[in-house]
mmCIF file of C-alpha atoms and ligand atoms in Angstrom:
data_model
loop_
_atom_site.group_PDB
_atom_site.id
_atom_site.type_symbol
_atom_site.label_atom_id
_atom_site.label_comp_id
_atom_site.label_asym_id
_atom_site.label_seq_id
_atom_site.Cartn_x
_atom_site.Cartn_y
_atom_site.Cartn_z
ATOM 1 C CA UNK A 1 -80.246 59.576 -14.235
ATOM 2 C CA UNK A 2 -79.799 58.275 -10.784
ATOM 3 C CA UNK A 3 -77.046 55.582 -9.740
ATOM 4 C CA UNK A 4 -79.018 53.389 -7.490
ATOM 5 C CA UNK A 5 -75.925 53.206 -6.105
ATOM 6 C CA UNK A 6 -77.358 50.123 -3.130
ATOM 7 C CA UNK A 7 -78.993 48.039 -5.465
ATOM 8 C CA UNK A 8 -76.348 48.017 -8.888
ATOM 9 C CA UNK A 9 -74.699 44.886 -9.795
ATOM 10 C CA UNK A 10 -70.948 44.514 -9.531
ATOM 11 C CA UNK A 11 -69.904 44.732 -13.212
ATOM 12 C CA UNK A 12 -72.117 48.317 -13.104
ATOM 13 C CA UNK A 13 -70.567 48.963 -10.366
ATOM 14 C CA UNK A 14 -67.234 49.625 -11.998
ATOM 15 C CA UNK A 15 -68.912 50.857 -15.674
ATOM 16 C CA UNK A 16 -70.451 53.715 -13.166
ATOM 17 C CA UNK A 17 -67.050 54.465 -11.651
ATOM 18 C CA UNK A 18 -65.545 54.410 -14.961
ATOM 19 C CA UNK A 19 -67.858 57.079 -15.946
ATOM 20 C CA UNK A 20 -67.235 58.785 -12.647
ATOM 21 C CA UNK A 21 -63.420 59.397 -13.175
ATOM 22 C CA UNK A 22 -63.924 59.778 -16.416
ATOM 23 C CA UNK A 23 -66.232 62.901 -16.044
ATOM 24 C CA UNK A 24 -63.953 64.669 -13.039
ATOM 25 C CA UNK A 25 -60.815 63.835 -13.874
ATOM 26 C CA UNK A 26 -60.071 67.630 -15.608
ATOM 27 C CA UNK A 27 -61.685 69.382 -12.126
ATOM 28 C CA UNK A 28 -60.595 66.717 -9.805
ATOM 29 C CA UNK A 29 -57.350 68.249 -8.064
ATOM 30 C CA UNK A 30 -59.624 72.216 -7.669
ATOM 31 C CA UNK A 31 -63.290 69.810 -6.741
ATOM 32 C CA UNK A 32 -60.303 68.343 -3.978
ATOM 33 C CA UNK A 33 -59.335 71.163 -2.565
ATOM 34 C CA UNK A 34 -62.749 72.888 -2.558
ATOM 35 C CA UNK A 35 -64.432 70.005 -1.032
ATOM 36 C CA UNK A 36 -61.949 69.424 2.182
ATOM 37 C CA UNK A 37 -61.337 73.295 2.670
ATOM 38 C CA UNK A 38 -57.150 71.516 1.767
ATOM 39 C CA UNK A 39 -57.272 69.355 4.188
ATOM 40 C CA UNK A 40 -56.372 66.567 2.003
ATOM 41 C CA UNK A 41 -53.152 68.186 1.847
ATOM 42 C CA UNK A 42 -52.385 67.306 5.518
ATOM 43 C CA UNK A 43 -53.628 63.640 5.234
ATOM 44 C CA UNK A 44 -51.744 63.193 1.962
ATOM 45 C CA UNK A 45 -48.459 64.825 4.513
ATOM 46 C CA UNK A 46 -49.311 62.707 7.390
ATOM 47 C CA UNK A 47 -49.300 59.541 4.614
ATOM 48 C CA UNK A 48 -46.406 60.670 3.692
ATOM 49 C CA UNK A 49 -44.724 60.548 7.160
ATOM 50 C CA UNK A 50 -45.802 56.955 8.179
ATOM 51 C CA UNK A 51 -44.575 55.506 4.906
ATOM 52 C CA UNK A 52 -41.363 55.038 5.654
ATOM 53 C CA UNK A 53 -40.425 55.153 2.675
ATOM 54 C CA UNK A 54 -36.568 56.151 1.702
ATOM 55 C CA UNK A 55 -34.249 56.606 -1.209
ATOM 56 C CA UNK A 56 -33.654 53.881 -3.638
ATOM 57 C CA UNK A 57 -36.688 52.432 -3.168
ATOM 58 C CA UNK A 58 -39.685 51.099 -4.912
ATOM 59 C CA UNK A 59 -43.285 52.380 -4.365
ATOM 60 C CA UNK A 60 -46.579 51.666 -5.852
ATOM 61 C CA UNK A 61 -49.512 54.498 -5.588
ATOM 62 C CA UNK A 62 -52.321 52.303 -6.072
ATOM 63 C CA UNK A 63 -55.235 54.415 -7.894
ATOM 64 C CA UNK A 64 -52.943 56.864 -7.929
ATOM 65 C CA UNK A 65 -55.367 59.235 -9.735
ATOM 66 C CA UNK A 66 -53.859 62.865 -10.615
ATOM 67 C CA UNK A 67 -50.411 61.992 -8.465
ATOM 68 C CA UNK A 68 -50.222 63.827 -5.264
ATOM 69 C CA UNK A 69 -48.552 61.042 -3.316
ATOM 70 C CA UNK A 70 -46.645 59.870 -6.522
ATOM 71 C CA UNK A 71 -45.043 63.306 -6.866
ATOM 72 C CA UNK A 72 -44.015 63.463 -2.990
ATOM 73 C CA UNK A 73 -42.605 59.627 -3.637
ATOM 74 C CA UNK A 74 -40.755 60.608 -6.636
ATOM 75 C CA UNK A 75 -38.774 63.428 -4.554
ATOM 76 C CA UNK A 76 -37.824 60.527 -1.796
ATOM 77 C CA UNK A 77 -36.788 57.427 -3.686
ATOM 78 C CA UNK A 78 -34.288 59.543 -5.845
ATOM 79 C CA UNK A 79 -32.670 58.627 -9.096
ATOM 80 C CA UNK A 80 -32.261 55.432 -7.487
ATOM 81 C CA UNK A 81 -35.510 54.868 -6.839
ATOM 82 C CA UNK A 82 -39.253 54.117 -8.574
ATOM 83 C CA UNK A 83 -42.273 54.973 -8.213
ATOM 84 C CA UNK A 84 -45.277 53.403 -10.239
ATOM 85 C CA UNK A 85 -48.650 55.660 -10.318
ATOM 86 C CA UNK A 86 -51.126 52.788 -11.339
ATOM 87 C CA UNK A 87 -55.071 53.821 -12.110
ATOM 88 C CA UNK A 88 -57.586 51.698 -14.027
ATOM 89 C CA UNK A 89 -58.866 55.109 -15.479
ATOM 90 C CA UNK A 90 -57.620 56.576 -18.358
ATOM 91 C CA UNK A 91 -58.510 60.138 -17.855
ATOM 92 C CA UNK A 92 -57.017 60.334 -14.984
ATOM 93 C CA UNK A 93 -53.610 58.682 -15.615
ATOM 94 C CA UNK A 94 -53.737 61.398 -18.344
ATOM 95 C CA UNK A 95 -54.113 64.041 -15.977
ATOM 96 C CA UNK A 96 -51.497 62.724 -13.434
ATOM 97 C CA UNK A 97 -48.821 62.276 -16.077
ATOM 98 C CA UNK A 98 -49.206 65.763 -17.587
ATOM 99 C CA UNK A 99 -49.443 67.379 -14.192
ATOM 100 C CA UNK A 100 -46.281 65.390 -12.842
ATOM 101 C CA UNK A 101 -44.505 66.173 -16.043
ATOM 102 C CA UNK A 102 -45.034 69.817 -16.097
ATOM 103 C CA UNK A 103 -43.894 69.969 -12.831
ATOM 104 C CA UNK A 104 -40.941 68.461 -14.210
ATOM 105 C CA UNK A 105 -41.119 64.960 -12.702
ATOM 106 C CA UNK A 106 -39.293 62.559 -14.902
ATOM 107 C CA UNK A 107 -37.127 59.380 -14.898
ATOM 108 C CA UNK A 108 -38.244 57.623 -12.155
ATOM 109 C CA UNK A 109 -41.896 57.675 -12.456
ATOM 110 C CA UNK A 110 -43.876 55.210 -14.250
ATOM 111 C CA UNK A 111 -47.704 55.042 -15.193
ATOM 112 C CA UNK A 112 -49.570 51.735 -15.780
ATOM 113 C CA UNK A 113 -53.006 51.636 -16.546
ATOM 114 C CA UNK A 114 -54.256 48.351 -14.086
ATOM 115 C CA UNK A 115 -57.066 47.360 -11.728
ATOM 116 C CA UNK A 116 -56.352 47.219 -8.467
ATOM 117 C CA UNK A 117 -58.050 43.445 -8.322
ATOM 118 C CA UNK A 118 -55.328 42.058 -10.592
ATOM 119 C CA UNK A 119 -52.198 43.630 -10.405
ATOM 120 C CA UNK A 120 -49.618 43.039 -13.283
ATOM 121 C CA UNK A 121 -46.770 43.318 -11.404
ATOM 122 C CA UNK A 122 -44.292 40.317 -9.883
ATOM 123 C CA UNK A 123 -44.747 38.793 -6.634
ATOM 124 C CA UNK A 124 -42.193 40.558 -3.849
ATOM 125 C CA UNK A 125 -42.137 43.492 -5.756
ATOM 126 C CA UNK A 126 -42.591 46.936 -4.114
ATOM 127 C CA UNK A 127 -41.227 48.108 -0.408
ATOM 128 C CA UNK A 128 -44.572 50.215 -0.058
ATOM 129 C CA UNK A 129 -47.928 50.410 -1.590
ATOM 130 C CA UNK A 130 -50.385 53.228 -1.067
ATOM 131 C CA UNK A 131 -54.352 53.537 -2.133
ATOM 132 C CA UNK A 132 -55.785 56.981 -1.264
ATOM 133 C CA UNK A 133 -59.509 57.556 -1.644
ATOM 134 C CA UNK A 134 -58.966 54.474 -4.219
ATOM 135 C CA UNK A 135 -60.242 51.235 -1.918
ATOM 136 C CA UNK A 136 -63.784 52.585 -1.793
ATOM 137 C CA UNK A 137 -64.112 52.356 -5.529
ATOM 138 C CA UNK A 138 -63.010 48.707 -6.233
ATOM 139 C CA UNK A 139 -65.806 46.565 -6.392
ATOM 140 C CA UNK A 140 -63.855 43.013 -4.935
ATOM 141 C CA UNK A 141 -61.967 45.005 -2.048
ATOM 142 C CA UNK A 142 -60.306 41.621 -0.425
ATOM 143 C CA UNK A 143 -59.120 40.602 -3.667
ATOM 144 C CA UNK A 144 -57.761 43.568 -4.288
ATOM 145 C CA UNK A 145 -56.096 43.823 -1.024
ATOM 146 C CA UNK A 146 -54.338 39.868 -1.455
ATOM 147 C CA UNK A 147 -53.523 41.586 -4.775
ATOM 148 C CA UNK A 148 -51.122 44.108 -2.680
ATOM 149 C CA UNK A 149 -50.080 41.547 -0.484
ATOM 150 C CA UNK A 150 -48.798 39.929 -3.311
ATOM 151 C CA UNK A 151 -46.785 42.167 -4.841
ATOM 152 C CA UNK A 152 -45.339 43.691 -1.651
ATOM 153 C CA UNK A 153 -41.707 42.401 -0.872
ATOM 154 C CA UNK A 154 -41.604 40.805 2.725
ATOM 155 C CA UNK A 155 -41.121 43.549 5.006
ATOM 156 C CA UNK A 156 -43.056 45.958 2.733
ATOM 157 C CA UNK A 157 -45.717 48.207 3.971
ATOM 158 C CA UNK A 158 -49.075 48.988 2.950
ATOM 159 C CA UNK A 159 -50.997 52.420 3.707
ATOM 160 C CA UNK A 160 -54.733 52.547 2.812
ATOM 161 C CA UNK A 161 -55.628 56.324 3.679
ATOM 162 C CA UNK A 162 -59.802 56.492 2.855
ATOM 163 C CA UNK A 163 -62.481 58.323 4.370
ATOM 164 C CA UNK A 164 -63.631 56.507 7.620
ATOM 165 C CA UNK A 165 -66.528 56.570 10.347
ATOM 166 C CA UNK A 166 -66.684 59.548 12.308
ATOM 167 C CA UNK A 167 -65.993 58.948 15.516
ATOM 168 C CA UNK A 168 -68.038 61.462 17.232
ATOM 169 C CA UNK A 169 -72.176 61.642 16.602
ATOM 170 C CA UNK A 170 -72.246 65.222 16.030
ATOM 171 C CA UNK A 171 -69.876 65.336 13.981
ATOM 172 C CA UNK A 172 -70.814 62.193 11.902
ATOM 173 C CA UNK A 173 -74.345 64.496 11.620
ATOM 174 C CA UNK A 174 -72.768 67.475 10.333
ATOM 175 C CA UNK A 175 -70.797 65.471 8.051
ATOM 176 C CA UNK A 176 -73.253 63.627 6.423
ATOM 177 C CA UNK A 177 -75.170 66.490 6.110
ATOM 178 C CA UNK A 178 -72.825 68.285 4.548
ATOM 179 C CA UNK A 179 -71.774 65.262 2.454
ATOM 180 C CA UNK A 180 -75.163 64.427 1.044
ATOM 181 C CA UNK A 181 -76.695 68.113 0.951
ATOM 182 C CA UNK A 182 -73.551 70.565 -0.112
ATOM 183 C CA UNK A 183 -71.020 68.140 -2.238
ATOM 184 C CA UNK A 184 -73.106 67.562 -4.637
ATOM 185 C CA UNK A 185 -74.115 71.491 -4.979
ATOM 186 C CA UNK A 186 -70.190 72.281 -5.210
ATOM 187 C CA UNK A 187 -69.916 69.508 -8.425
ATOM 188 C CA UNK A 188 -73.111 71.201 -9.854
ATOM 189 C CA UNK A 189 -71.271 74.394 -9.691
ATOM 190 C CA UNK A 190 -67.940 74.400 -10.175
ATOM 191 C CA UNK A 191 -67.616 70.609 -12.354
ATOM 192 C CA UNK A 192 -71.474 70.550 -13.477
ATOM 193 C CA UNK A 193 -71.353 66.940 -12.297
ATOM 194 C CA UNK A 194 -74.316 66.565 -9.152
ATOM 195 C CA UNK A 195 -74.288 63.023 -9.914
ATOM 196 C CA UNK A 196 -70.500 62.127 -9.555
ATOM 197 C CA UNK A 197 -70.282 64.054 -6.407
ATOM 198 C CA UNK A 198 -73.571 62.618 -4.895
ATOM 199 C CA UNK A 199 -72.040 58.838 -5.843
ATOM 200 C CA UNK A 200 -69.257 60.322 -3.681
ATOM 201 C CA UNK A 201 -71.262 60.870 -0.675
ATOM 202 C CA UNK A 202 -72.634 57.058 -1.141
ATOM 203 C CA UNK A 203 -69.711 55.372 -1.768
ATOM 204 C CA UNK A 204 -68.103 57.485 1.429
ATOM 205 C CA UNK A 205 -71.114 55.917 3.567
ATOM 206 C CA UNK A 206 -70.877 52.719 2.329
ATOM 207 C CA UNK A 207 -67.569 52.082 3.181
ATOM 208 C CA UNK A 208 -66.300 49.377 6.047
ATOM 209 C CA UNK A 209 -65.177 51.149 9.307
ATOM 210 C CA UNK A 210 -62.104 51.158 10.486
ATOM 211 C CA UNK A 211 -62.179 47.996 12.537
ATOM 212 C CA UNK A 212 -63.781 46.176 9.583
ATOM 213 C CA UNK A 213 -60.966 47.555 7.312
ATOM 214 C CA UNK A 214 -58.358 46.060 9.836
ATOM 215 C CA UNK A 215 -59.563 42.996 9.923
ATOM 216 C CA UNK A 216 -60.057 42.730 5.894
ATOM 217 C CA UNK A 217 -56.749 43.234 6.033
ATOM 218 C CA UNK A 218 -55.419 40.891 8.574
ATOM 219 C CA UNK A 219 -57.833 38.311 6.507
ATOM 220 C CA UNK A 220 -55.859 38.694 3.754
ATOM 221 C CA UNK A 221 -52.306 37.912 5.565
ATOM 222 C CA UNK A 222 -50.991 41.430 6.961
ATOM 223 C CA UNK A 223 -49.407 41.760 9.978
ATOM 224 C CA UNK A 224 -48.725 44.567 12.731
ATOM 225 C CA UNK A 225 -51.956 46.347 11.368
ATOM 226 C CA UNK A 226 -52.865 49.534 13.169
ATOM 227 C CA UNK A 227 -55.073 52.668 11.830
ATOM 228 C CA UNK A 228 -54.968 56.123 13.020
ATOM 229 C CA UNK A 229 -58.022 58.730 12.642
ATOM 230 C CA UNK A 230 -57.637 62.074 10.686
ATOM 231 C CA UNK A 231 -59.980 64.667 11.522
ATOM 232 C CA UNK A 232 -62.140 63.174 13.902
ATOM 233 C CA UNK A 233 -62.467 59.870 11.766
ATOM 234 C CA UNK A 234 -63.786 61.220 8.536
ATOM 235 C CA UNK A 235 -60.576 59.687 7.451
ATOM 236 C CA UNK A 236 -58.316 56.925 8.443
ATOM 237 C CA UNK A 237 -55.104 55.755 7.457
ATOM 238 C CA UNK A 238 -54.595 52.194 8.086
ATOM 239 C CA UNK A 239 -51.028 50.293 8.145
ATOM 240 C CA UNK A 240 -50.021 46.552 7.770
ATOM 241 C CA UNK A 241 -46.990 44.805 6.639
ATOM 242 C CA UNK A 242 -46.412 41.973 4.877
ATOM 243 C CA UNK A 243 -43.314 39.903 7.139
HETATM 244 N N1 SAM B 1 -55.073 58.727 -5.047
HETATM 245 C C1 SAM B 1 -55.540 59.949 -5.667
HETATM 246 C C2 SAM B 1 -55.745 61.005 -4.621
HETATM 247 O O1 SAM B 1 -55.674 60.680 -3.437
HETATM 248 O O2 SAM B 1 -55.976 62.160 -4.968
HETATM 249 C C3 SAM B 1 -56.822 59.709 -6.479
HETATM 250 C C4 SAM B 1 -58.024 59.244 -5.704
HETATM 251 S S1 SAM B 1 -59.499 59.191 -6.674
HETATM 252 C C5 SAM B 1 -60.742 59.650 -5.497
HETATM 253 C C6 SAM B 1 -59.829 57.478 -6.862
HETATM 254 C C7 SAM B 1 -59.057 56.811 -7.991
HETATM 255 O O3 SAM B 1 -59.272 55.395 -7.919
HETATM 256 C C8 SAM B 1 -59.518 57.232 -9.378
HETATM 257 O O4 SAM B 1 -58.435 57.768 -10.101
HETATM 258 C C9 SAM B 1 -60.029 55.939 -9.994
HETATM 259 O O5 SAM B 1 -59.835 55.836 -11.374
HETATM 260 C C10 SAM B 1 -59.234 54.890 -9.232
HETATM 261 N N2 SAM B 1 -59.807 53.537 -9.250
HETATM 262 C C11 SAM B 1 -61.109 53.195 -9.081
HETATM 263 N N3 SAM B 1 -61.260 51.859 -9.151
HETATM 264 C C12 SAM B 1 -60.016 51.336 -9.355
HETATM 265 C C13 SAM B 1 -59.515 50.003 -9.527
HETATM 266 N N4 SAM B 1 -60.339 48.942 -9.473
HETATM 267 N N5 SAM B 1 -58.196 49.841 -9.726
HETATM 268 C C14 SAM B 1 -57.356 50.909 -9.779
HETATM 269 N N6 SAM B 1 -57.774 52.191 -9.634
HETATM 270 C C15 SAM B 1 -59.086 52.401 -9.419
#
């Protein structure tokens, strides 16, 4: 089968990342670090860093996926705190809760299964939000992005770290090459998924720049928004506030 990723409709749009998550959740954190050499490490760090973030507080990881960012949350907010890893998948809540908990991660971590576009949480809720890698895959991105605003508290930051444009031609050309040409050979290998890993590669092209991003979000109502490149562009993390 072939996704036909340009042409699907928007309700197959989320069946197809459904199956997606569904079929890499058990290879996702080794197809991760295979894919950016580790490097997602450092821009999960540098994430990390600009959130602000400090004890007794309350975070939301937003398609928080297998937990990386949740687990780094969990150590800063303290008993006082929360943290709330929210995914629409199943499979990989699954994954993030058992990896979390065997790393002995308990009491103030929460898991919610939720889509992004309708978030079940009160309004002036959280003090920071994150979505890593998880904004490309929603199919109404400004509604999910007034869904954050929502729920942020005033004052509250969001952090959208997602792969970008490259700002450099060259390297945009050896990026897409390797993108489109040696991703998918890795997820035939090692996760015997081509398919997931060449929807990847799409979904990573069809994704706004970071200007466009900005603006999506000032559209919505954040304020003070400013994005800073990660390895040359390939990813960005963008920052607005909700005052
Ligand atoms: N944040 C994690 C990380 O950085 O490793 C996981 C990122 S993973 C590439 C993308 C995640 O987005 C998946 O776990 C997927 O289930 C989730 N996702 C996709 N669409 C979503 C939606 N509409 N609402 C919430 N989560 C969604």
């Amino acid at each position: 089968t072939h996704f036909g990723f340009r042409t699907v409709a928007k309700s197959d749009k989320a069946e197809m990342v459904a199956d997606v998550f569904h079929s890499v959740a058990a290879k996702y954190d080794l197809m991760n670090d295979l894919m950016s050499f580790g490097i997602h490490r450092i821009w999960k760090r540098f994430t990390i860093d600009c959130s602000g973030v400090r004890r007794g507080q309350r975070v939301l990881d937003l398609a928080g996926g297998t937990g990386d960012l949740t687990a780094k949350f969990s150590r800063l907010v303290g008993e006082t705190g929360e943290v709330v890893l929210a995914d629409i998948n199943s499979s990989m809540l699954k994954v993030g809760r058992e990896k979390l908990r065997n790393s002995g991660i308990i009491g103030n971590v929460k898991y919610v299964q939720a889509n992004a576009e309708a978030l079940p949480f009160p309004d002036n809720h959280f003090d920071c939000i994150t979505i890593a890698f998880g904004l490309r895959n929603v199919t109404e991105k400004e509604k999910a992005l007034a869904s954050m605003f929502r729920v942020l508290k005033p004052g509250g930051r969001l952090l959208v770290l997602e792969f970008s444009k490259p700002v450099l031609a060259p390297l945009s050309k050896a990026y897409d090459a390797y993108s489109f040409h040696i991703l998918p050979r890795i997820g035939e290998l090692v996760a015997k998924d081509s398919e997931s890993y060449r929807y990847l590669a799409e979904s990573i092209r069809m994704h706004p720049d970071q200007d466009t991003l900005k603006q999506m979000m000032e559209d919505v109502g954040f304020e003070n928004t400013t994005y800073h490149n990660l390895t040359g562009g390939i990813v960005a993390l963008h920052r607005g506030f909700k005052f």
